[in-house]
XYZ file of C-alpha atoms in Angstrom:
516
model
C -6.004 16.670 11.453
C -6.332 15.075 15.121
C -10.003 14.516 14.325
C -9.084 12.557 11.031
C -6.266 10.673 12.732
C -8.894 9.480 15.537
C -11.194 8.576 12.757
C -8.625 6.557 10.981
C -7.763 4.664 14.159
C -11.212 3.767 14.885
C -11.741 2.458 11.481
C -8.705 0.284 11.690
C -9.719 -0.923 15.103
C -13.020 -1.994 13.715
C -11.186 -4.707 11.794
C -9.395 -5.823 14.726
C -12.428 -5.817 16.772
C -14.514 -7.702 14.359
C -11.897 -10.431 14.030
C -11.523 -10.813 17.743
C -15.197 -11.679 18.038
C -14.203 -15.102 16.795
C -12.041 -15.602 19.982
C -14.256 -18.111 21.579
C -14.144 -20.342 18.478
C -10.314 -19.900 18.139
C -9.874 -20.653 21.819
C -12.087 -23.815 21.453
C -9.982 -25.051 18.566
C -6.681 -24.269 20.527
C -5.775 -21.528 17.887
C -4.404 -17.974 18.075
C -6.055 -14.991 16.510
C -4.476 -13.792 13.331
C -2.965 -10.727 14.974
C -1.647 -12.695 17.843
C 0.075 -14.959 15.216
C 1.743 -11.920 13.727
C 2.869 -10.740 17.207
C 4.525 -13.994 17.967
C 6.276 -14.081 14.585
C 7.838 -10.583 14.872
C 10.720 -9.583 17.141
C 9.543 -8.053 20.225
C 9.922 -4.180 20.150
C 11.083 -4.099 16.421
C 9.471 -1.672 14.097
C 6.203 -2.836 12.344
C 4.991 -1.045 9.126
C 1.294 -1.978 8.469
C 0.247 -1.742 4.913
C -3.122 -1.044 3.254
C -5.200 -1.126 6.504
C -8.128 0.615 4.746
C -8.266 -1.779 1.910
C -11.902 -2.444 1.006
C -13.339 0.511 3.124
C -16.778 1.261 1.768
C -16.457 -1.367 -0.819
C -18.115 -4.219 1.189
C -20.908 -1.813 1.979
C -21.422 1.892 1.326
C -22.440 2.232 4.912
C -19.627 3.704 6.951
C -21.187 2.489 10.144
C -20.838 -1.156 9.056
C -17.896 -1.265 6.591
C -15.128 -3.311 7.909
C -11.705 -2.478 6.272
C -8.523 -4.621 5.759
C -9.794 -6.770 2.702
C -9.703 -9.973 5.005
C -5.866 -9.627 5.278
C -3.375 -8.365 7.822
C -0.236 -7.313 6.057
C 2.943 -5.346 7.012
C 6.794 -5.283 7.012
C 8.531 -6.301 10.138
C 11.591 -7.982 11.582
C 11.870 -11.624 12.211
C 14.871 -12.996 13.761
C 16.700 -9.877 12.561
C 15.545 -10.187 9.066
C 13.282 -7.539 7.548
C 10.337 -9.527 5.955
C 6.924 -9.162 4.343
C 4.381 -10.673 6.607
C 0.868 -11.520 5.405
C -1.953 -13.225 7.454
C -5.347 -14.279 6.513
C -7.695 -12.344 8.838
C -9.534 -15.553 9.589
C -11.673 -14.230 12.338
C -13.689 -12.431 9.730
C -15.792 -14.561 7.227
C -13.298 -17.597 7.982
C -10.671 -15.745 6.111
C -12.552 -15.752 2.803
C -10.707 -13.729 0.119
C -12.308 -10.217 -0.480
C -12.137 -8.295 -3.835
C -9.962 -5.639 -2.355
C -8.121 -8.145 -0.372
C -6.836 -9.498 -3.645
C -5.638 -6.151 -4.813
C -4.028 -5.646 -1.309
C -2.251 -9.026 -1.672
C -1.004 -8.225 -5.277
C 0.437 -4.852 -3.997
C 2.188 -6.368 -0.961
C 3.618 -9.170 -3.263
C 5.007 -6.483 -5.632
C 6.562 -4.662 -2.682
C 8.171 -7.856 -1.400
C 9.538 -8.449 -4.798
C 10.880 -5.040 -5.396
C 12.464 -4.569 -2.014
C 13.694 -8.358 -1.867
C 11.925 -9.101 1.260
C 11.267 -12.770 2.340
C 7.573 -13.439 2.112
C 6.072 -15.021 5.147
C 2.265 -16.169 4.735
C 0.177 -17.139 7.599
C -2.709 -18.947 5.748
C -6.123 -19.852 6.959
C -8.649 -18.837 4.321
C -12.132 -20.436 3.355
C -11.122 -19.397 -0.179
C -13.578 -17.173 -2.317
C -16.996 -16.423 -1.134
C -19.124 -18.245 -3.667
C -22.327 -16.013 -2.722
C -20.253 -13.056 -3.921
C -18.677 -14.786 -6.918
C -17.224 -12.520 -9.766
C -15.700 -13.966 -12.706
C -13.042 -11.262 -12.936
C -11.967 -11.946 -9.496
C -11.283 -15.554 -10.424
C -9.345 -14.454 -13.552
C -7.310 -11.758 -12.134
C -6.762 -13.907 -8.845
C -4.457 -16.055 -10.767
C -1.875 -13.183 -10.510
C -1.627 -14.000 -6.933
C -0.205 -17.460 -7.682
C 2.021 -16.064 -10.332
C 3.566 -13.595 -7.991
C 4.432 -16.351 -5.559
C 6.210 -18.164 -8.338
C 7.985 -14.862 -9.450
C 9.266 -14.320 -5.821
C 10.592 -17.767 -5.556
C 12.213 -17.655 -9.055
C 13.775 -14.217 -8.187
C 15.627 -15.874 -5.295
C 13.202 -14.636 -2.518
C 12.215 -17.095 0.018
C 8.442 -17.846 0.235
C 7.433 -19.396 3.588
C 3.798 -20.442 4.457
C 2.503 -21.450 7.750
C -0.858 -23.330 7.021
C -2.692 -22.668 10.164
C -6.152 -23.800 8.906
C -8.014 -24.638 5.611
C -6.636 -23.753 2.047
C -9.192 -25.033 -0.610
C -9.166 -24.750 -4.331
C -7.110 -21.866 -5.312
C -6.031 -21.391 -1.768
C -4.295 -24.664 -1.897
C -1.830 -23.293 -4.364
C -0.698 -20.964 -1.632
C 1.356 -23.723 0.047
C 1.802 -25.333 -3.437
C 3.880 -22.259 -4.667
C 5.862 -21.818 -1.395
C 9.367 -22.846 -0.845
C 8.817 -24.281 2.609
C 5.465 -25.116 4.205
C 4.655 -25.609 7.971
C 1.501 -27.556 8.816
C -0.368 -27.696 12.122
C -1.462 -31.214 13.175
C -5.203 -31.545 13.266
C -5.795 -28.076 11.930
C -4.209 -27.525 8.627
C -6.013 -28.539 5.432
C -5.120 -28.162 1.863
C -7.038 -29.771 -0.963
C -8.237 -28.643 -4.531
C -11.676 -29.860 -3.856
C -12.971 -30.333 -0.220
C -15.408 -33.010 0.659
C -18.563 -31.204 -0.427
C -17.166 -30.270 -3.785
C -15.618 -33.739 -4.247
C -18.851 -35.366 -3.696
C -20.814 -33.033 -6.019
C -18.332 -33.296 -8.838
C -17.418 -36.969 -8.759
C -19.609 -38.734 -6.111
C -16.427 -39.725 -4.200
C -16.835 -39.583 -0.423
C -13.680 -38.668 1.777
C -12.702 -37.113 4.958
C -10.923 -33.800 5.264
C -8.003 -35.587 6.735
C -7.808 -38.094 4.000
C -8.059 -35.392 1.327
C -5.737 -32.774 2.630
C -4.932 -33.101 6.394
C -1.487 -32.091 7.816
C -0.511 -35.631 8.791
C -1.202 -36.735 5.207
C 0.746 -33.898 3.523
C 3.557 -34.194 5.780
C 3.995 -38.100 5.455
C 2.381 -38.911 2.108
C 1.913 -36.042 -0.347
C 4.996 -34.084 0.782
C 3.263 -30.825 0.500
C 4.316 -29.952 4.056
C 7.994 -29.852 5.174
C 7.298 -29.317 8.845
C 4.591 -30.636 10.987
C 3.835 -28.595 14.145
C 1.680 -29.318 17.255
C -0.113 -26.072 17.313
C 0.069 -22.340 16.179
C 2.827 -21.332 18.739
C 5.040 -24.157 17.585
C 4.342 -23.472 13.895
C 5.478 -19.794 14.380
C 8.428 -20.810 16.306
C 9.377 -23.114 13.372
C 8.848 -20.143 10.935
C 11.219 -18.138 13.061
C 13.855 -20.850 12.914
C 13.441 -20.967 9.121
C 14.084 -17.282 8.758
C 17.144 -17.502 11.239
C 18.660 -20.090 8.973
C 17.996 -18.309 5.637
C 21.423 -16.482 5.797
C 19.581 -13.495 4.854
C 21.185 -10.040 5.670
C 19.960 -8.563 8.856
C 18.138 -5.365 8.763
C 20.326 -2.411 9.576
C 19.475 -0.216 12.462
C 18.082 3.313 11.889
C 20.904 5.944 11.726
C 21.158 7.932 14.879
C 21.387 11.200 12.616
C 20.650 14.592 14.118
C 16.893 14.735 14.391
C 14.983 17.858 12.907
C 15.326 20.873 14.948
C 11.510 21.514 14.828
C 8.997 19.479 16.772
C 7.126 16.776 14.694
C 3.840 17.826 16.590
C 3.858 20.741 14.391
C 3.254 18.608 11.297
C -0.392 18.409 12.455
C -0.942 22.179 11.811
C 0.812 22.534 8.432
C -1.764 21.285 6.203
C -5.200 22.888 6.304
C -8.510 21.277 5.881
C -9.276 23.706 3.189
C -6.644 22.667 0.611
C -7.064 25.952 -1.345
C -5.338 27.744 1.399
C -1.369 28.175 0.508
C 1.201 25.919 2.278
C 5.003 26.542 2.251
C 6.128 22.928 1.848
C 9.545 23.995 3.147
C 8.035 23.987 6.682
C 7.133 20.303 6.287
C 10.461 19.371 4.788
C 12.152 21.141 7.908
C 10.272 18.775 10.188
C 11.406 15.494 8.505
C 14.856 16.205 7.412
C 18.076 15.560 9.491
C 18.872 18.627 11.571
C 16.292 20.437 9.360
C 19.005 21.184 6.868
C 17.765 21.784 3.323
C 19.615 22.709 0.270
C 17.364 24.320 -2.377
C 18.084 23.600 -6.017
C 17.315 26.623 -8.369
C 15.362 28.495 -5.669
C 14.699 31.640 -7.892
C 13.635 29.700 -11.040
C 10.032 28.038 -11.216
C 9.798 29.014 -7.484
C 6.356 27.386 -6.958
C 7.975 23.983 -7.467
C 10.448 23.095 -4.717
C 13.465 20.784 -5.420
C 15.535 20.295 -2.273
C 18.561 18.194 -1.287
C 18.481 16.886 2.361
C 19.387 13.925 4.389
C 16.928 11.699 6.285
C 18.297 9.100 8.961
C 21.641 9.766 7.295
C 20.519 8.964 3.700
C 21.022 11.742 1.152
C 17.769 12.266 -0.747
C 16.082 14.523 -3.051
C 12.778 16.217 -2.031
C 10.072 17.537 -4.582
C 7.195 19.573 -3.541
C 4.849 22.313 -4.655
C 3.905 25.703 -3.356
C 1.270 26.247 -6.211
C 0.520 24.943 -9.775
C 3.350 23.467 -11.761
C 4.375 25.865 -14.519
C 6.782 25.550 -17.409
C 9.771 26.677 -15.385
C 8.717 24.337 -12.458
C 8.447 21.404 -14.726
C 11.949 21.957 -16.367
C 13.365 22.445 -13.023
C 11.887 19.252 -11.600
C 13.180 17.443 -14.686
C 16.515 18.655 -14.197
C 16.575 17.757 -10.660
C 15.282 14.276 -11.080
C 17.886 13.459 -13.691
C 20.649 14.945 -11.137
C 19.349 12.576 -8.400
C 19.577 9.630 -10.698
C 23.120 10.800 -11.655
C 23.985 10.874 -7.878
C 22.118 7.822 -6.897
C 19.819 9.805 -4.312
C 16.333 8.412 -3.845
C 13.510 10.856 -4.371
C 10.738 11.770 -2.100
C 7.799 13.434 -3.547
C 5.568 15.646 -1.175
C 2.409 16.035 -3.032
C 0.195 19.108 -2.477
C -0.555 20.171 -6.104
C -3.498 21.373 -7.993
C -1.807 20.179 -11.174
C -0.066 21.831 -14.157
C -0.962 25.490 -14.852
C -3.443 26.230 -17.646
C -4.305 29.360 -19.692
C -3.231 30.923 -22.921
C 0.091 32.070 -21.908
C 1.248 28.648 -20.421
C -0.083 26.867 -23.386
C 1.841 29.001 -25.775
C 4.941 28.599 -23.524
C 4.644 24.796 -24.300
C 3.048 23.541 -21.022
C 2.071 20.151 -22.575
C 5.560 19.271 -23.858
C 7.420 20.595 -20.716
C 5.116 18.725 -18.270
C 5.450 15.605 -20.426
C 9.251 15.953 -20.075
C 8.730 15.958 -16.247
C 6.517 12.874 -16.592
C 9.182 11.142 -18.694
C 11.785 11.908 -16.006
C 9.544 10.381 -13.335
C 8.812 7.317 -15.505
C 12.393 6.777 -16.404
C 14.096 7.558 -12.919
C 16.594 5.080 -11.958
C 16.573 5.604 -8.182
C 13.816 4.629 -5.760
C 10.901 7.041 -5.593
C 8.608 7.486 -2.501
C 5.532 9.424 -2.576
C 3.609 11.028 0.351
C 0.224 12.614 -0.481
C 0.177 15.401 2.047
C -2.747 17.489 0.623
C -4.150 18.079 -2.783
C -3.232 15.591 -5.597
C -5.287 16.971 -8.495
C -5.178 16.623 -12.294
C -1.917 15.612 -14.113
C -0.131 16.746 -10.996
C -0.773 13.516 -9.479
C 1.121 11.915 -12.497
C 4.042 14.463 -12.586
C 4.416 14.022 -8.777
C 4.757 10.214 -9.086
C 1.192 9.066 -8.277
C 0.184 5.384 -7.935
C 0.066 5.048 -11.721
C 3.891 5.703 -11.934
C 5.048 2.833 -9.698
C 6.675 4.624 -6.644
C 8.425 2.153 -4.417
C 6.131 3.134 -1.649
C 3.115 5.672 -1.585
C 1.415 6.804 1.733
C -1.155 9.513 2.533
C -1.859 11.859 5.107
C -5.499 11.873 6.663
C -6.454 15.313 4.918
C -5.144 14.170 1.482
C -7.509 14.495 -1.640
C -7.150 12.899 -5.139
C -9.288 13.749 -8.061
C -8.914 14.740 -11.616
C -10.392 18.020 -10.564
C -12.304 19.704 -7.857
C -15.992 18.758 -7.696
C -17.114 22.443 -8.340
C -14.938 22.624 -11.423
C -16.437 19.354 -12.756
C -19.919 20.474 -12.074
C -19.293 23.946 -13.782
C -17.634 22.321 -16.719
C -20.686 20.010 -17.188
C -23.164 22.668 -16.842
C -21.373 24.786 -19.512
C -21.469 21.738 -21.787
C -25.129 21.294 -21.190
C -25.921 24.978 -21.835
C -24.048 25.132 -25.043
C -25.841 21.909 -26.206
C -29.216 23.538 -25.463
C -28.383 26.642 -27.406
C -27.140 24.572 -30.423
C -30.512 22.721 -30.247
C -32.391 25.869 -29.772
C -34.143 24.837 -26.570
C -34.595 26.324 -23.140
C -32.084 25.635 -20.604
C -33.692 23.725 -17.548
C -31.844 25.498 -14.742
C -33.433 23.352 -12.061
C -32.285 20.078 -13.614
C -28.670 21.500 -14.086
C -28.569 22.570 -10.340
C -29.653 19.149 -9.503
C -26.870 17.627 -11.848
C -24.297 19.828 -10.521
C -25.089 18.870 -6.854
C -24.668 15.110 -7.742
C -21.571 15.735 -9.420
C -19.982 17.711 -6.565
C -21.219 14.958 -4.136
C -19.631 12.187 -6.337
C -16.343 13.905 -6.809
C -16.001 14.965 -3.030
C -16.937 11.429 -1.831
C -14.322 9.693 -4.198
C -11.555 12.534 -3.438
C -11.611 11.525 0.218
C -8.349 9.706 1.350
C -10.205 7.096 3.306
C -12.071 6.141 0.147
C -9.059 6.097 -2.089
C -7.075 4.122 0.464
C -9.906 1.807 0.382
C -9.379 1.066 -3.246
C -5.653 0.351 -2.478
C -4.520 3.569 -4.347
C -1.851 4.096 -1.643
C -0.025 1.806 0.759
C -1.722 3.370 3.763
C -2.780 6.471 5.580
C -0.274 7.711 8.024
C -0.251 10.094 10.965
C 1.912 13.044 9.780
C 3.992 12.851 13.005
C 5.051 9.427 11.738
C 6.364 10.589 8.244
C 10.070 10.666 9.069
C 9.923 7.246 10.684
C 7.865 5.564 7.833
C 10.112 7.271 5.318
C 13.377 6.051 7.287
C 12.084 2.509 7.238
C 11.427 2.771 3.507
C 14.788 4.154 2.670
C 16.379 1.492 4.806
C 14.556 -1.216 2.797
C 15.685 0.303 -0.465
C 19.375 0.546 0.554
C 19.193 -3.113 1.897
C 17.779 -4.135 -1.431
C 20.468 -2.289 -3.505
C 23.188 -4.194 -1.488
C 21.450 -7.719 -1.684
C 22.706 -10.340 -4.101
C 19.950 -12.783 -5.106
C 20.393 -15.987 -6.778
C 17.535 -16.283 -9.266
C 16.280 -19.538 -10.731
C 14.696 -20.151 -14.211
C 11.539 -21.185 -12.270
C 10.367 -20.976 -8.645
C 11.453 -23.722 -6.209
C 9.499 -26.836 -7.439
C 7.731 -28.820 -4.733
C 9.283 -32.509 -4.361
């Protein structure tokens, strides 16, 4: 586990180091690097929850030695003038902040988190737009959702504040255009639908960048900018002032509830590298719950499915985990427990370590399909916040029944040894081998054992590579990979956001705030 955590930190650091290589250029222009901008925006010493740090890992290149994660965006939830906010910054030290394919998915995800948790959206923009050398039409089409979500946030009554640190061209110009308030930096901010090269190519007109979309012009002529800052530091100070004047509820401090009686360091040893080894998930629960106090629901019924009431940072929650496959009794028990949590208003935390729903003649005849479906219906229709942590295995329909990404959990984080797949690679290879052998028998031809062996090896490699948590996180199939020792803190922050959102009265509009 420590080796995987170390590998995770090295991969994350690669993005920061790659961005920092642009420091001489930023210094020459009198600018701050993207991570410096975020640091100045946030309250010193306040918690910061980074999101989707591995986005794009192995998607820009299949070479692990060269792949740079992050999707060209730095995103996370932090405190600005006492207010919990979603903060997103173009990583303009990398490819001038050009939008990457998985960067789009990451942006759409953090916008959804901001909308669901009622977080003011602070956007630090400096983007070269789309990389035309890597143009994909589907990226252009799906990219429209980015701007739609900005309109949705504003219409929902959630403030959208943009600091335009540098260029915003074509679609990038709609980022400030769809914001409620825009801060521009004199001599550095640019926003235009067509920059000078495209303008000349399309119409033959010749104009300077300042004439087309400079900060001074937008602040005094077009009205796109509300505030004109002298440099990055001034702009970030203005952004903090704007947040301070929102009248938004301040983030509540974390409860000083009794910590677990067991050392969080022990979480490093609970999940084996070989996920076929059994794990008692009560041990994990006891290391994140307040005072390690657990009240188990139906402990003797469907015993391999754990349903437990506990408190976390003072908040009453339900915990659901697996000590083996989910059987008929376990599915019914979980369904009952989910509905009870909804009745009580208790958020549900799913701690995934599941091989899926049990198979076999007896379970099929007992109605495993319909009982598993009831559990999935309960997860889908739950009326309380649901948060998922993929601790170990996440296989088959167990991923669905335990509130995987497809079921819209409020947050989903993974541990460094987690693995996700429809089935194990060896099982997939054996299945395909049997299908091929049966097909050969029907045709009356000899089985090519060597070819089947080679096919099986390829299937195992493909499944194992894609099951790895760094790979799945690179596809934004979670909200980030976390150190197991941080699980209690991360869940505490997420639960605090849920509670703050529940108590917040928004003033929705029919449309987003229109620029005047």
